[in-house]
Amino acid sequence: MKLGRLNHIGVAVPDMEAARAFYRDSLGATEIGEPFDMIEQGVRVCFVDTPNGGTQVELLAPLGEDSPVSGFLGKNPLGGQHHLCFEVPDIAEARAEFEGQGKRILGPTRIGAHGTPIFFVHPKDMGGVLTEIMETPEGGH
Ligand SMILES: C[C@@H](C(=O)O)C(=O)SCCNC(=O)CCNC(=O)[C@H](O)C(C)(C)COP(=O)(O)OP(=O)(O)OC[C@H]1O[C@@H](n2cnc3c(N)ncnc32)[C@H](O)[C@@H]1OP(=O)(O)O
Ligand SMILES: [Co+2]
């Protein structure tokens, strides 16, 4: 495995607009994107940037009952840290390596919020951390 940059930390939120206001007013974030729906992934997404190209916070609100964040919010009604996302240079190679380690990969490789391929690895095989692996965008982040 060739570990790349920590691209984003996924944070599940029960109320997207309240979360955006919190990052703006309490944390002083100045770069807060517009929310957008990723219907196939069942989530509404909004990126909060940190300075100097730092790791982003990915706010995630559920779209519908079947959303992968619905169960999480059921257990954590205030929301909370949901996943870490690491970049890798080659998504197919990374997937094959995790498979070789016997880890449970959650679903197919698909296109993520940054437009590059992603997959998820089960938290129970990753020290309790739901882990997203994403291919580094062309030209870096
Ligand atoms: C847009 C995209 C992008 O960035 O490009 C995204 O990030 S989309 C981000 C949203 N998409 C995803 O998360 C897709 C992958 N996620 C999934 O397939 C699912 O959410 C699972 C991770 C398998 C969890 O599924 P589900 O909620 O049905 O399972 P569950 O409630 O029965 O949980 C099974 C066990 O895992 C634990 N568990 C559940 N979610 C967890 C999480 N986020 N972090 C750590 N542990 C977690 C539960 O507490 C439980 O442990 P106990 O048994 O000990 O109680
Ligand atoms: Co993510």
PDB file of C-alpha atoms and ligand atoms in Angstrom:
ATOM      1  CA  MET A   1       0.000   0.000   0.000  1.00  0.00           C
ATOM      2  CA  LYS A   2       1.331   3.419  -0.910  1.00  0.00           C
ATOM      3  CA  LEU A   3      -0.297   5.805   1.561  1.00  0.00           C
ATOM      4  CA  GLY A   4      -0.993   9.254   0.186  1.00  0.00           C
ATOM      5  CA  ARG A   5      -2.352  12.470   1.579  1.00  0.00           C
ATOM      6  CA  LEU A   6      -5.234  12.548   4.087  1.00  0.00           C
ATOM      7  CA  ASN A   7      -7.736  14.027   1.637  1.00  0.00           C
ATOM      8  CA  HIS A   8     -10.741  14.469   3.924  1.00  0.00           C
ATOM      9  CA  ILE A   9     -12.427  13.535   7.154  1.00  0.00           C
ATOM     10  CA  GLY A  10     -16.071  12.624   6.711  1.00  0.00           C
ATOM     11  CA  VAL A  11     -18.346  14.060   9.392  1.00  0.00           C
ATOM     12  CA  ALA A  12     -21.980  12.981   9.551  1.00  0.00           C
ATOM     13  CA  VAL A  13     -24.358  15.826  10.371  1.00  0.00           C
ATOM     14  CA  PRO A  14     -28.087  15.771  11.101  1.00  0.00           C
ATOM     15  CA  ASP A  15     -28.645  19.267   9.646  1.00  0.00           C
ATOM     16  CA  MET A  16     -26.450  20.464   6.788  1.00  0.00           C
ATOM     17  CA  GLU A  17     -27.226  24.169   7.079  1.00  0.00           C
ATOM     18  CA  ALA A  18     -26.719  24.168  10.841  1.00  0.00           C
ATOM     19  CA  ALA A  19     -23.370  22.416  10.338  1.00  0.00           C
ATOM     20  CA  ARG A  20     -22.257  24.932   7.704  1.00  0.00           C
ATOM     21  CA  ALA A  21     -23.177  27.792  10.035  1.00  0.00           C
ATOM     22  CA  PHE A  22     -21.239  26.114  12.843  1.00  0.00           C
ATOM     23  CA  TYR A  23     -18.061  25.765  10.742  1.00  0.00           C
ATOM     24  CA  ARG A  24     -18.390  29.387   9.617  1.00  0.00           C
ATOM     25  CA  ASP A  25     -19.315  31.025  12.924  1.00  0.00           C
ATOM     26  CA  SER A  26     -17.670  28.840  15.567  1.00  0.00           C
ATOM     27  CA  LEU A  27     -14.590  27.604  13.717  1.00  0.00           C
ATOM     28  CA  GLY A  28     -14.060  30.583  11.437  1.00  0.00           C
ATOM     29  CA  ALA A  29     -13.993  28.586   8.229  1.00  0.00           C
ATOM     30  CA  THR A  30     -13.981  30.882   5.223  1.00  0.00           C
ATOM     31  CA  GLU A  31     -14.035  28.327   2.419  1.00  0.00           C
ATOM     32  CA  ILE A  32     -17.291  26.415   2.709  1.00  0.00           C
ATOM     33  CA  GLY A  33     -18.565  24.915  -0.505  1.00  0.00           C
ATOM     34  CA  GLU A  34     -22.110  24.660  -1.753  1.00  0.00           C
ATOM     35  CA  PRO A  35     -23.824  21.411  -0.740  1.00  0.00           C
ATOM     36  CA  PHE A  36     -24.607  18.938  -3.507  1.00  0.00           C
ATOM     37  CA  ASP A  37     -26.418  15.612  -3.702  1.00  0.00           C
ATOM     38  CA  MET A  38     -24.675  12.365  -4.553  1.00  0.00           C
ATOM     39  CA  ILE A  39     -27.838  10.403  -5.152  1.00  0.00           C
ATOM     40  CA  GLU A  40     -26.203   7.049  -5.879  1.00  0.00           C
ATOM     41  CA  GLN A  41     -24.233   7.274  -2.618  1.00  0.00           C
ATOM     42  CA  GLY A  42     -27.293   8.404  -0.660  1.00  0.00           C
ATOM     43  CA  VAL A  43     -25.649  11.496   0.767  1.00  0.00           C
ATOM     44  CA  ARG A  44     -25.704  15.266   0.530  1.00  0.00           C
ATOM     45  CA  VAL A  45     -22.121  16.535   0.641  1.00  0.00           C
ATOM     46  CA  CYS A  46     -20.452  19.838   1.504  1.00  0.00           C
ATOM     47  CA  PHE A  47     -16.687  20.402   1.664  1.00  0.00           C
ATOM     48  CA  VAL A  48     -15.099  22.729   4.181  1.00  0.00           C
ATOM     49  CA  ASP A  49     -11.552  23.665   3.200  1.00  0.00           C
ATOM     50  CA  THR A  50      -8.726  24.264   5.630  1.00  0.00           C
ATOM     51  CA  PRO A  51      -5.922  26.665   4.679  1.00  0.00           C
ATOM     52  CA  ASN A  52      -2.924  25.933   2.473  1.00  0.00           C
ATOM     53  CA  GLY A  53      -4.512  22.979   0.725  1.00  0.00           C
ATOM     54  CA  GLY A  54      -5.020  21.175   4.015  1.00  0.00           C
ATOM     55  CA  THR A  55      -7.261  18.210   4.645  1.00  0.00           C
ATOM     56  CA  GLN A  56     -10.918  18.967   4.035  1.00  0.00           C
ATOM     57  CA  VAL A  57     -13.873  18.242   6.252  1.00  0.00           C
ATOM     58  CA  GLU A  58     -16.602  16.510   4.270  1.00  0.00           C
ATOM     59  CA  LEU A  59     -19.987  17.192   5.821  1.00  0.00           C
ATOM     60  CA  LEU A  60     -22.422  14.356   5.094  1.00  0.00           C
ATOM     61  CA  ALA A  61     -26.168  14.483   5.539  1.00  0.00           C
ATOM     62  CA  PRO A  62     -28.432  11.549   4.687  1.00  0.00           C
ATOM     63  CA  LEU A  63     -30.504  11.419   1.540  1.00  0.00           C
ATOM     64  CA  GLY A  64     -33.305   9.039   2.381  1.00  0.00           C
ATOM     65  CA  GLU A  65     -33.717   6.175   4.829  1.00  0.00           C
ATOM     66  CA  ASP A  66     -31.286   3.880   3.024  1.00  0.00           C
ATOM     67  CA  SER A  67     -28.427   6.352   3.283  1.00  0.00           C
ATOM     68  CA  PRO A  68     -25.169   4.877   4.636  1.00  0.00           C
ATOM     69  CA  VAL A  69     -25.131   7.692   7.196  1.00  0.00           C
ATOM     70  CA  SER A  70     -28.678   7.095   8.482  1.00  0.00           C
ATOM     71  CA  GLY A  71     -27.686   4.220  10.762  1.00  0.00           C
ATOM     72  CA  PHE A  72     -24.706   6.195  12.036  1.00  0.00           C
ATOM     73  CA  LEU A  73     -26.887   9.198  12.882  1.00  0.00           C
ATOM     74  CA  GLY A  74     -29.380   6.879  14.566  1.00  0.00           C
ATOM     75  CA  LYS A  75     -26.602   5.857  16.964  1.00  0.00           C
ATOM     76  CA  ASN A  76     -25.011   9.327  17.078  1.00  0.00           C
ATOM     77  CA  PRO A  77     -27.836  11.865  16.905  1.00  0.00           C
ATOM     78  CA  LEU A  78     -25.489  14.859  17.184  1.00  0.00           C
ATOM     79  CA  GLY A  79     -23.437  13.541  14.261  1.00  0.00           C
ATOM     80  CA  GLY A  80     -19.731  12.803  14.468  1.00  0.00           C
ATOM     81  CA  GLN A  81     -16.606  11.575  12.727  1.00  0.00           C
ATOM     82  CA  HIS A  82     -17.673   9.046  10.114  1.00  0.00           C
ATOM     83  CA  HIS A  83     -14.644   8.167   7.962  1.00  0.00           C
ATOM     84  CA  LEU A  84     -11.075   9.015   6.987  1.00  0.00           C
ATOM     85  CA  CYS A  85     -10.206   9.292   3.304  1.00  0.00           C
ATOM     86  CA  PHE A  86      -6.658   8.660   2.113  1.00  0.00           C
ATOM     87  CA  GLU A  87      -5.377   9.279  -1.382  1.00  0.00           C
ATOM     88  CA  VAL A  88      -3.495   6.611  -3.318  1.00  0.00           C
ATOM     89  CA  PRO A  89      -1.801   6.859  -6.709  1.00  0.00           C
ATOM     90  CA  ASP A  90      -3.488   3.749  -8.164  1.00  0.00           C
ATOM     91  CA  ILE A  91      -6.965   2.704  -6.978  1.00  0.00           C
ATOM     92  CA  ALA A  92      -6.931  -0.762  -8.568  1.00  0.00           C
ATOM     93  CA  GLU A  93      -3.603  -1.614  -6.993  1.00  0.00           C
ATOM     94  CA  ALA A  94      -4.800  -0.397  -3.581  1.00  0.00           C
ATOM     95  CA  ARG A  95      -8.016  -2.420  -3.831  1.00  0.00           C
ATOM     96  CA  ALA A  96      -6.092  -5.555  -4.760  1.00  0.00           C
ATOM     97  CA  GLU A  97      -3.785  -5.060  -1.794  1.00  0.00           C
ATOM     98  CA  PHE A  98      -6.651  -4.702   0.694  1.00  0.00           C
ATOM     99  CA  GLU A  99      -8.334  -7.747  -0.825  1.00  0.00           C
ATOM    100  CA  GLY A 100      -5.057  -9.620  -0.449  1.00  0.00           C
ATOM    101  CA  GLN A 101      -5.047  -8.660   3.231  1.00  0.00           C
ATOM    102  CA  GLY A 102      -8.499 -10.226   3.551  1.00  0.00           C
ATOM    103  CA  LYS A 103     -10.217  -6.968   4.405  1.00  0.00           C
ATOM    104  CA  ARG A 104     -13.899  -6.442   3.613  1.00  0.00           C
ATOM    105  CA  ILE A 105     -14.355  -3.897   0.857  1.00  0.00           C
ATOM    106  CA  LEU A 106     -17.784  -2.279   0.886  1.00  0.00           C
ATOM    107  CA  GLY A 107     -19.238  -2.361  -2.590  1.00  0.00           C
ATOM    108  CA  PRO A 108     -17.737  -1.568  -5.951  1.00  0.00           C
ATOM    109  CA  THR A 109     -15.169   1.053  -6.797  1.00  0.00           C
ATOM    110  CA  ARG A 110     -17.163   4.135  -7.819  1.00  0.00           C
ATOM    111  CA  ILE A 111     -16.665   7.791  -8.606  1.00  0.00           C
ATOM    112  CA  GLY A 112     -16.469   9.911  -5.470  1.00  0.00           C
ATOM    113  CA  ALA A 113     -17.131  13.544  -4.678  1.00  0.00           C
ATOM    114  CA  HIS A 114     -13.806  14.677  -6.180  1.00  0.00           C
ATOM    115  CA  GLY A 115     -14.509  12.918  -9.471  1.00  0.00           C
ATOM    116  CA  THR A 116     -11.935  10.170  -8.982  1.00  0.00           C
ATOM    117  CA  PRO A 117     -12.513   6.489  -8.131  1.00  0.00           C
ATOM    118  CA  ILE A 118     -13.092   5.546  -4.483  1.00  0.00           C
ATOM    119  CA  PHE A 119     -13.870   2.490  -2.390  1.00  0.00           C
ATOM    120  CA  PHE A 120     -14.574   1.904   1.310  1.00  0.00           C
ATOM    121  CA  VAL A 121     -13.052  -0.633   3.710  1.00  0.00           C
ATOM    122  CA  HIS A 122     -15.084  -1.979   6.650  1.00  0.00           C
ATOM    123  CA  PRO A 123     -14.333  -0.301   9.994  1.00  0.00           C
ATOM    124  CA  LYS A 124     -14.150  -3.678  11.753  1.00  0.00           C
ATOM    125  CA  ASP A 125     -11.128  -4.573   9.585  1.00  0.00           C
ATOM    126  CA  MET A 126      -9.509  -1.135  10.032  1.00  0.00           C
ATOM    127  CA  GLY A 127      -9.131  -0.667  13.770  1.00  0.00           C
ATOM    128  CA  GLY A 128     -12.657   0.727  14.074  1.00  0.00           C
ATOM    129  CA  VAL A 129     -12.187   3.421  11.414  1.00  0.00           C
ATOM    130  CA  LEU A 130     -14.347   3.362   8.295  1.00  0.00           C
ATOM    131  CA  THR A 131     -11.749   4.087   5.618  1.00  0.00           C
ATOM    132  CA  GLU A 132     -12.263   5.570   2.167  1.00  0.00           C
ATOM    133  CA  ILE A 133      -9.507   5.149  -0.389  1.00  0.00           C
ATOM    134  CA  MET A 134      -9.507   7.576  -3.302  1.00  0.00           C
ATOM    135  CA  GLU A 135      -7.299   7.977  -6.327  1.00  0.00           C
ATOM    136  CA  THR A 136      -5.396  11.280  -6.265  1.00  0.00           C
ATOM    137  CA  PRO A 137      -6.881  13.758  -8.741  1.00  0.00           C
ATOM    138  CA  GLU A 138      -4.791  14.649 -11.809  1.00  0.00           C
ATOM    139  CA  GLY A 139      -2.384  17.408 -10.918  1.00  0.00           C
ATOM    140  CA  GLY A 140      -2.803  16.839  -7.173  1.00  0.00           C
ATOM    141  CA  HIS A 141      -5.667  18.101  -5.080  1.00  0.00           C
TER     142      HIS A 141
HETATM  143  C1  LIG B   1     -19.332  10.992  -1.302  1.00  0.00           C
HETATM  144  C2  LIG B   1     -18.220  10.068  -0.846  1.00  0.00           C
HETATM  145  C3  LIG B   1     -16.878  10.751  -1.072  1.00  0.00           C
HETATM  146  O1  LIG B   1     -16.203  11.203  -0.145  1.00  0.00           O
HETATM  147  O2  LIG B   1     -16.501  10.857  -2.263  1.00  0.00           O
HETATM  148  C4  LIG B   1     -18.438   9.636   0.599  1.00  0.00           C
HETATM  149  O3  LIG B   1     -17.635   9.793   1.478  1.00  0.00           O
HETATM  150  S1  LIG B   1     -19.922   8.864   0.872  1.00  0.00           S
HETATM  151  C5  LIG B   1     -19.922   8.450   2.618  1.00  0.00           C
HETATM  152  C6  LIG B   1     -21.046   7.548   2.933  1.00  0.00           C
HETATM  153  N1  LIG B   1     -20.858   6.238   2.300  1.00  0.00           N
HETATM  154  C7  LIG B   1     -20.412   5.152   3.000  1.00  0.00           C
HETATM  155  O4  LIG B   1     -20.164   5.211   4.196  1.00  0.00           O
HETATM  156  C8  LIG B   1     -20.310   3.863   2.218  1.00  0.00           C
HETATM  157  C9  LIG B   1     -19.666   2.747   3.000  1.00  0.00           C
HETATM  158  N2  LIG B   1     -20.379   2.494   4.266  1.00  0.00           N
HETATM  159  C10 LIG B   1     -21.090   1.346   4.506  1.00  0.00           C
HETATM  160  O5  LIG B   1     -21.114   0.430   3.663  1.00  0.00           O
HETATM  161  C11 LIG B   1     -21.831   1.256   5.801  1.00  0.00           C
HETATM  162  O6  LIG B   1     -22.104   2.567   6.291  1.00  0.00           O
HETATM  163  C12 LIG B   1     -21.107   0.442   6.892  1.00  0.00           C
HETATM  164  C13 LIG B   1     -19.757   1.049   7.286  1.00  0.00           C
HETATM  165  C14 LIG B   1     -20.915  -1.006   6.432  1.00  0.00           C
HETATM  166  C15 LIG B   1     -21.984   0.469   8.140  1.00  0.00           C
HETATM  167  O7  LIG B   1     -23.222  -0.044   7.755  1.00  0.00           O
HETATM  168  P1  LIG B   1     -24.462  -0.053   8.751  1.00  0.00           P
HETATM  169  O8  LIG B   1     -24.635   1.314   9.306  1.00  0.00           O
HETATM  170  O9  LIG B   1     -25.614  -0.724   8.110  1.00  0.00           O
HETATM  171  O10 LIG B   1     -23.951  -1.038   9.794  1.00  0.00           O
HETATM  172  P2  LIG B   1     -24.164  -1.182  11.302  1.00  0.00           P
HETATM  173  O11 LIG B   1     -24.834  -0.016  11.924  1.00  0.00           O
HETATM  174  O12 LIG B   1     -24.777  -2.505  11.469  1.00  0.00           O
HETATM  175  O13 LIG B   1     -22.667  -1.199  11.783  1.00  0.00           O
HETATM  176  C16 LIG B   1     -21.889  -2.354  11.869  1.00  0.00           C
HETATM  177  C17 LIG B   1     -20.810  -2.065  12.887  1.00  0.00           C
HETATM  178  O14 LIG B   1     -19.924  -1.064  12.343  1.00  0.00           O
HETATM  179  C18 LIG B   1     -19.930   0.089  13.163  1.00  0.00           C
HETATM  180  N3  LIG B   1     -19.895   1.281  12.314  1.00  0.00           N
HETATM  181  C19 LIG B   1     -20.834   1.676  11.452  1.00  0.00           C
HETATM  182  N4  LIG B   1     -20.479   2.805  10.839  1.00  0.00           N
HETATM  183  C20 LIG B   1     -19.259   3.134  11.334  1.00  0.00           C
HETATM  184  C21 LIG B   1     -18.371   4.195  11.108  1.00  0.00           C
HETATM  185  N5  LIG B   1     -18.665   5.158  10.241  1.00  0.00           N
HETATM  186  N6  LIG B   1     -17.201   4.229  11.785  1.00  0.00           N
HETATM  187  C22 LIG B   1     -16.901   3.234  12.672  1.00  0.00           C
HETATM  188  N7  LIG B   1     -17.718   2.190  12.931  1.00  0.00           N
HETATM  189  C23 LIG B   1     -18.886   2.144  12.278  1.00  0.00           C
HETATM  190  C24 LIG B   1     -21.208   0.013  13.959  1.00  0.00           C
HETATM  191  O15 LIG B   1     -21.086   0.715  15.169  1.00  0.00           O
HETATM  192  C25 LIG B   1     -21.357  -1.471  14.169  1.00  0.00           C
HETATM  193  O16 LIG B   1     -20.518  -1.880  15.221  1.00  0.00           O
HETATM  194  P3  LIG B   1     -21.067  -2.784  16.427  1.00  0.00           P
HETATM  195  O17 LIG B   1     -21.571  -4.037  15.736  1.00  0.00           O
HETATM  196  O18 LIG B   1     -19.861  -3.014  17.274  1.00  0.00           O
HETATM  197  O19 LIG B   1     -22.141  -1.986  17.054  1.00  0.00           O
HETATM  198 CO    CO B   2     -15.767  10.718   1.841  1.00  0.00          CO
END
